[in-house]
CSV table of C-alpha atoms and ligand atoms in Angstrom, one decimal:
chain,number,residue,atom,x,y,z
A,1,MET,CA,241.7,290.8,28.9
A,2,GLY,CA,242.9,291.4,32.5
A,3,ARG,CA,239.9,290.1,34.3
A,4,GLU,CA,239.9,287.1,36.6
A,5,ARG,CA,240.9,283.9,34.9
A,6,ILE,CA,238.2,281.2,34.9
A,7,ARG,CA,239.6,278.0,36.3
A,8,LYS,CA,236.8,275.9,37.5
A,9,ALA,CA,234.1,273.9,35.7
A,10,VAL,CA,231.0,272.2,36.9
A,11,ILE,CA,229.5,269.4,34.9
A,12,PRO,CA,226.1,268.3,36.1
A,13,ALA,CA,225.5,264.6,35.5
A,14,ALA,CA,222.8,263.6,37.9
A,15,GLY,CA,219.6,263.3,35.8
A,16,PHE,CA,217.7,260.0,35.2
A,17,GLY,CA,218.3,260.1,31.4
A,18,THR,CA,214.6,259.3,30.7
A,19,ARG,CA,214.9,260.2,27.1
A,20,MET,CA,217.3,257.3,26.5
A,21,LEU,CA,215.4,254.6,28.4
A,22,PRO,CA,215.7,251.6,28.6
A,23,ALA,CA,219.5,252.1,27.8
A,24,THR,CA,219.8,254.3,30.9
A,25,LYS,CA,217.9,252.0,33.3
A,26,ALA,CA,221.1,250.7,35.0
A,27,GLN,CA,223.7,252.9,33.3
A,28,PRO,CA,224.2,256.7,33.4
A,29,LYS,CA,223.4,258.3,30.1
A,30,GLU,CA,226.7,260.2,30.4
A,31,MET,CA,228.5,256.8,30.0
A,32,LEU,CA,226.8,255.8,26.8
A,33,PRO,CA,229.6,255.6,24.2
A,34,LEU,CA,229.9,257.8,21.2
A,35,VAL,CA,232.1,255.8,18.9
A,36,ASP,CA,234.6,254.6,21.6
A,37,LYS,CA,234.4,257.2,24.3
A,38,PRO,CA,231.6,257.8,26.8
A,39,ALA,CA,229.7,261.1,26.1
A,40,ILE,CA,230.9,262.8,29.3
A,41,GLN,CA,234.6,262.3,28.2
A,42,TYR,CA,234.0,264.6,25.2
A,43,VAL,CA,232.7,267.3,27.6
A,44,VAL,CA,235.6,266.9,30.0
A,45,GLU,CA,238.0,267.2,27.1
A,46,GLU,CA,236.3,270.3,25.9
A,47,ALA,CA,236.6,271.8,29.4
A,48,VAL,CA,240.3,270.9,29.6
A,49,ASN,CA,240.9,272.3,26.1
A,50,ALA,CA,239.3,275.6,27.2
A,51,GLY,CA,241.9,275.8,30.0
A,52,LEU,CA,239.7,274.8,32.8
A,53,GLU,CA,241.8,273.1,35.4
A,54,GLU,CA,239.5,272.0,38.2
A,55,ILE,CA,236.4,270.1,37.4
A,56,CYS,CA,233.5,269.1,39.6
A,57,ILE,CA,231.1,266.5,38.3
A,58,ILE,CA,227.8,266.4,40.0
A,59,ILE,CA,226.5,262.9,40.1
A,60,GLY,CA,223.3,261.3,41.3
A,61,LYS,CA,222.8,257.9,42.9
A,62,GLY,CA,223.9,255.0,40.7
A,63,LYS,CA,226.4,257.1,38.7
A,64,GLY,CA,229.5,255.5,40.2
A,65,SER,CA,230.7,254.3,36.9
A,66,ILE,CA,231.4,257.9,35.9
A,67,GLU,CA,233.7,258.2,38.8
A,68,GLU,CA,235.4,254.9,38.0
A,69,HIS,CA,235.9,256.0,34.3
A,70,PHE,CA,238.1,258.9,35.3
A,71,ALA,CA,240.0,257.1,38.1
A,72,PRO,CA,243.2,255.0,37.5
A,73,SER,CA,242.6,251.4,36.6
A,74,PRO,CA,245.7,249.5,37.9
A,75,ASP,CA,244.5,246.0,36.9
A,76,LEU,CA,243.6,247.0,33.4
A,77,GLU,CA,246.9,249.0,33.0
A,78,ARG,CA,248.9,246.0,34.2
A,79,PHE,CA,247.1,243.8,31.8
A,80,LEU,CA,247.7,246.1,28.8
A,81,LEU,CA,251.4,246.5,29.8
A,82,GLU,CA,251.9,242.7,29.9
A,83,LYS,CA,250.2,242.3,26.5
A,84,GLY,CA,252.4,245.0,25.0
A,85,LYS,CA,249.3,247.1,24.1
A,86,GLU,CA,251.0,250.4,24.6
A,87,ASP,CA,248.7,252.6,22.6
A,88,LEU,CA,245.7,251.4,24.6
A,89,LEU,CA,247.7,251.8,27.8
A,90,ARG,CA,248.5,255.4,26.9
A,91,GLU,CA,244.9,256.1,26.1
A,92,VAL,CA,243.6,254.5,29.4
A,93,ARG,CA,246.1,256.5,31.4
A,94,ARG,CA,245.3,259.7,29.6
A,95,VAL,CA,241.7,259.5,30.7
A,96,SER,CA,242.6,259.3,34.4
A,97,GLU,CA,245.1,262.2,34.0
A,98,LEU,CA,242.9,264.6,32.0
A,99,ALA,CA,242.2,267.0,34.9
A,100,ARG,CA,241.7,267.2,38.6
A,101,ILE,CA,238.2,266.0,38.9
A,102,ARG,CA,236.1,266.0,42.1
A,103,PHE,CA,232.7,264.3,42.4
A,104,LEU,CA,229.8,265.6,44.4
A,105,LEU,CA,226.5,263.9,45.0
A,106,GLN,CA,223.2,265.6,44.3
A,107,PRO,CA,221.0,263.7,46.8
A,108,GLU,CA,217.8,263.9,44.8
A,109,PRO,CA,217.4,264.8,41.1
A,110,ARG,CA,215.8,268.1,41.8
A,111,GLY,CA,216.8,269.9,38.5
A,112,LEU,CA,219.7,271.6,36.9
A,113,GLY,CA,219.7,274.6,39.2
A,114,ASP,CA,219.8,272.4,42.3
A,115,ALA,CA,222.7,270.4,40.7
A,116,VAL,CA,224.7,273.5,40.1
A,117,LEU,CA,224.0,274.6,43.7
A,118,GLN,CA,225.7,271.5,45.0
A,119,ALA,CA,229.0,272.9,43.6
A,120,ARG,CA,228.8,276.1,45.8
A,121,SER,CA,231.7,275.3,48.1
A,122,PHE,CA,233.8,273.9,45.3
A,123,VAL,CA,233.4,277.1,43.3
A,124,GLY,CA,233.8,279.6,46.2
A,125,ASP,CA,233.9,283.2,45.2
A,126,GLU,CA,235.0,283.2,41.6
A,127,PRO,CA,233.4,283.0,38.2
A,128,PHE,CA,233.1,279.4,36.9
A,129,ALA,CA,232.1,277.4,33.8
A,130,VAL,CA,229.1,275.0,33.5
A,131,LEU,CA,229.1,272.4,30.8
A,132,LEU,CA,226.0,270.2,30.2
A,133,GLY,CA,226.8,266.6,29.1
A,134,ASP,CA,224.0,266.3,26.5
A,135,ASP,CA,225.4,268.9,24.2
A,136,ILE,CA,228.4,267.6,22.2
A,137,LEU,CA,229.8,270.5,20.3
A,138,VAL,CA,232.4,270.8,17.6
A,139,GLY,CA,233.7,274.1,16.1
A,140,PRO,CA,236.8,275.8,14.8
A,141,VAL,CA,237.4,277.0,18.3
A,142,PRO,CA,236.1,275.0,21.3
A,143,PRO,CA,232.8,276.6,22.0
A,144,MET,CA,233.5,276.7,25.8
A,145,THR,CA,236.6,278.9,24.9
A,146,GLU,CA,234.4,281.4,23.1
A,147,VAL,CA,232.0,281.7,26.0
A,148,ILE,CA,235.0,282.2,28.4
A,149,ARG,CA,236.4,284.8,26.1
A,150,ALA,CA,233.2,286.8,26.0
A,151,ALA,CA,232.8,286.7,29.8
A,152,ARG,CA,236.4,287.8,30.3
A,153,GLU,CA,236.5,290.5,27.7
A,154,ARG,CA,233.1,292.0,28.5
A,155,GLY,CA,232.7,291.2,32.2
A,156,GLY,CA,229.8,289.4,33.8
A,157,SER,CA,228.3,286.1,32.8
A,158,ALA,CA,227.9,284.5,29.4
A,159,VAL,CA,226.0,281.6,27.8
A,160,LEU,CA,226.2,279.9,24.4
A,161,LEU,CA,223.3,280.3,22.0
A,162,GLN,CA,221.9,278.6,18.9
A,163,ARG,CA,218.8,279.5,16.8
A,164,VAL,CA,216.2,276.8,17.0
A,165,PRO,CA,212.9,276.2,15.1
A,166,ARG,CA,210.1,278.1,16.8
A,167,GLU,CA,208.2,274.8,17.6
A,168,GLU,CA,211.2,273.7,19.7
A,169,THR,CA,211.3,276.6,22.1
A,170,VAL,CA,209.6,274.3,24.7
A,171,ARG,CA,212.8,272.3,25.0
A,172,TYR,CA,215.2,275.1,25.9
A,173,GLY,CA,216.0,278.2,27.8
A,174,ILE,CA,215.1,281.0,25.4
A,175,VAL,CA,216.7,284.5,25.6
A,176,ALA,CA,216.1,288.1,24.4
A,177,GLY,CA,218.5,290.9,24.2
A,178,THR,CA,220.3,293.3,21.8
A,179,GLU,CA,223.0,292.3,19.4
A,180,ALA,CA,226.1,294.2,20.6
A,181,VAL,CA,228.4,293.0,17.7
A,182,PRO,CA,227.6,290.3,15.2
A,183,GLY,CA,227.1,287.0,17.1
A,184,LEU,CA,227.2,288.6,20.6
A,185,TYR,CA,224.0,289.5,22.4
A,186,HIS,CA,223.5,291.6,25.6
A,187,LEU,CA,220.8,289.6,27.3
A,188,THR,CA,217.8,291.0,29.2
A,189,ARG,CA,215.4,288.1,29.3
A,190,LEU,CA,216.0,284.4,29.9
A,191,VAL,CA,213.0,282.2,30.1
A,192,GLU,CA,213.0,278.4,30.7
A,193,LYS,CA,211.1,276.3,28.1
A,194,PRO,CA,208.5,278.9,26.9
A,195,SER,CA,205.8,277.9,24.4
A,196,PRO,CA,206.4,279.1,20.8
A,197,GLU,CA,203.7,281.7,21.3
A,198,THR,CA,205.3,283.3,24.4
A,199,ALA,CA,209.0,282.7,23.5
A,200,PRO,CA,210.8,286.0,23.4
A,201,SER,CA,212.9,284.9,20.4
A,202,ASP,CA,214.3,281.8,18.7
A,203,LEU,CA,217.7,282.0,20.4
A,204,ALA,CA,218.2,279.0,22.7
A,205,ILE,CA,220.7,278.5,25.5
A,206,ILE,CA,222.8,275.5,24.8
A,207,GLY,CA,224.8,273.8,27.5
A,208,ARG,CA,227.9,276.1,28.0
A,209,TYR,CA,227.9,278.9,30.6
A,210,VAL,CA,230.3,281.1,32.5
A,211,LEU,CA,228.6,282.3,35.7
A,212,GLN,CA,229.4,284.8,38.4
A,213,PRO,CA,229.3,283.3,41.9
A,214,GLU,CA,226.3,285.5,42.8
A,215,VAL,CA,224.2,282.9,40.9
A,216,PHE,CA,224.3,280.7,44.0
A,217,GLU,CA,222.3,283.3,46.1
A,218,LEU,CA,219.8,283.6,43.3
A,219,LEU,CA,219.5,279.8,43.0
A,220,GLU,CA,218.6,279.6,46.7
A,221,GLU,CA,215.6,281.8,45.9
A,222,VAL,CA,214.4,279.9,42.8
A,223,LYS,CA,211.1,278.0,43.4
A,224,GLY,CA,210.4,274.6,42.0
A,225,ASP,CA,208.7,274.5,38.6
A,226,ARG,CA,205.6,272.5,37.9
A,227,SER,CA,207.4,269.2,38.2
A,228,GLY,CA,209.2,270.4,41.4
A,229,GLU,CA,212.6,271.0,39.6
A,230,ILE,CA,214.8,274.0,40.4
A,231,GLN,CA,215.9,275.4,37.1
A,232,LEU,CA,219.0,277.3,36.3
A,233,THR,CA,217.5,279.8,33.8
A,234,PRO,CA,215.5,281.8,36.3
A,235,ALA,CA,218.7,282.5,38.3
A,236,LEU,CA,220.4,283.7,35.1
A,237,GLU,CA,217.5,286.1,34.5
A,238,GLY,CA,218.2,287.4,38.1
A,239,LEU,CA,221.9,287.8,37.2
A,240,ALA,CA,220.9,289.8,34.1
A,241,ARG,CA,219.0,292.3,36.3
A,242,ASN,CA,222.1,293.3,38.2
A,243,ARG,CA,225.1,292.5,36.0
A,244,ASP,CA,225.8,291.8,32.3
A,245,VAL,CA,224.9,288.5,30.9
A,246,TRP,CA,226.2,287.9,27.3
A,247,GLY,CA,225.0,285.4,24.7
A,248,VAL,CA,227.5,284.0,22.3
A,249,LEU,CA,226.2,282.5,19.1
A,250,LEU,CA,227.6,279.0,18.5
A,251,ASN,CA,230.2,278.9,15.7
A,252,GLY,CA,230.2,275.2,15.0
A,253,ARG,CA,227.9,272.2,15.2
A,254,ARG,CA,225.9,270.9,18.1
A,255,MET,CA,224.8,267.3,18.6
A,256,ASP,CA,222.2,266.6,21.3
A,257,SER,CA,223.3,263.2,22.5
A,258,GLY,CA,220.5,263.1,25.1
A,259,THR,CA,217.8,262.1,22.7
A,260,LYS,CA,217.6,259.0,20.6
A,261,LEU,CA,217.8,260.7,17.2
A,262,GLY,CA,220.4,263.2,18.5
A,263,TYR,CA,222.5,260.3,19.9
A,264,LEU,CA,222.5,258.5,16.5
A,265,LYS,CA,223.5,261.7,14.7
A,266,ALA,CA,226.3,262.4,17.1
A,267,THR,CA,227.6,258.8,16.7
A,268,VAL,CA,227.6,259.1,12.9
A,269,GLU,CA,229.1,262.6,12.8
A,270,LEU,CA,231.8,261.8,15.3
A,271,ALA,CA,232.7,258.6,13.5
A,272,LEU,CA,232.8,260.4,10.1
A,273,GLY,CA,235.2,262.9,11.6
A,274,ARG,CA,237.6,260.2,12.8
A,275,GLU,CA,240.9,259.7,10.9
A,276,ASP,CA,240.9,256.0,11.6
A,277,LEU,CA,237.3,255.3,10.7
A,278,GLY,CA,235.8,258.2,8.7
A,279,SER,CA,236.3,257.1,5.1
A,280,GLU,CA,235.5,253.4,5.5
A,281,PHE,CA,232.4,254.4,7.5
A,282,ALA,CA,231.3,256.9,4.9
A,283,ASP,CA,231.6,254.2,2.2
A,284,TYR,CA,229.5,251.9,4.3
A,285,LEU,CA,226.9,254.5,5.0
A,286,GLY,CA,226.7,255.3,1.3
A,287,GLU,CA,226.0,251.6,0.5
A,288,ILE,CA,223.5,251.1,3.3
A,289,LEU,CA,221.6,254.2,2.4
A,290,LYS,CA,221.2,253.0,-1.2
A,291,GLU,CA,219.9,249.7,0.0
A,292,TYR,CA,217.5,251.5,2.5
A,293,ARG,CA,216.2,253.8,-0.3
A,294,ARG,CA,215.5,250.7,-2.4
A,295,GLY,CA,213.2,249.6,0.4
A,296,GLY,CA,215.5,246.9,1.7
A,297,PHE,CA,214.9,247.2,5.4
A,298,GLU,CA,212.2,245.8,7.5
A,299,PRO,CA,211.2,247.8,10.6
A,300,SER,CA,212.6,246.0,13.7
Y,401,G1P,C1,218.7,272.5,30.0
Y,401,G1P,C2,218.5,273.9,30.4
Y,401,G1P,C3,217.9,274.7,29.2
Y,401,G1P,C4,218.9,274.6,28.1
Y,401,G1P,C5,219.2,273.1,27.8
Y,401,G1P,C6,220.4,273.1,26.8
Y,401,G1P,O1,217.5,271.8,29.7
Y,401,G1P,O2,217.5,273.9,31.5
Y,401,G1P,O3,217.8,276.1,29.6
Y,401,G1P,O4,218.4,275.3,27.0
Y,401,G1P,O5,219.6,272.4,28.9
Y,401,G1P,O6,220.6,271.8,26.3
Y,401,G1P,P1,217.4,270.2,29.7
Y,401,G1P,O7,217.9,269.8,28.3
Y,401,G1P,O8,218.2,269.7,30.8
Y,401,G1P,O9,215.9,270.0,29.8
């Protein structure tokens, strides 16, 4: 590989989480549990598994519980120690020792691009990773690792891609480019949330990126969109004009924990994948579905 190692990760977690209201009224969406871990912990663990050593989480106002989650909890640890609950103690300590995590505040929720811009001094002058908290990904190789590998082997920046149904292009950054080798695209266009009619393809960006530091200058120039938000995708299109931007097709499954249905799917899939819960939960689901199909449930 030979190129510069990618050590730093930025995880934006500053949005209002409107798609999960009212659960997110007084609680960050990133802290909603998937089985027994808050969603953001899965993302931090993926970053750590991909070899990223320094993590910067961009938080908004009212997101202090994210910071608390990754900090040591001396009272809780003492309590678990006294009660002899060593497994739980180990787990609680592991969370606060996962990585070196710094927290930075995005003063106003002005969009993903603006959130990434807050990390400029943390990143400095080296390529860095961005992981979005809503996308929970599982694959044979951690998807972040695949994106890092593409950026290091080919040079430039890289994003993770997944094909989406045409009618859903309005929910994603959509790209166009040429397929260099199967599953790897050299990107020329990156458009934020186009309509199905104007979308350049059905390849959507999903929340894993490796970006060159030039992206910060480009972000400074991005104008607010119709709702005043500074998006990340226009800066990526700027990057593609001067340097290579690669698109790596996801080899694995993605769960969008930022929507109600996606959140339910993520909970079920993660629970089914658990050694301690999977088979009992599968039996339960089988039974409950039979009952549901017999018409046994009233809408709540
Ligand atoms: C963001 C990005 C979009 C990307 C998506 C992936 O959108 O702006 O380009 O496709 O994440 O999940 P958001 O979901 O924050 O609206």
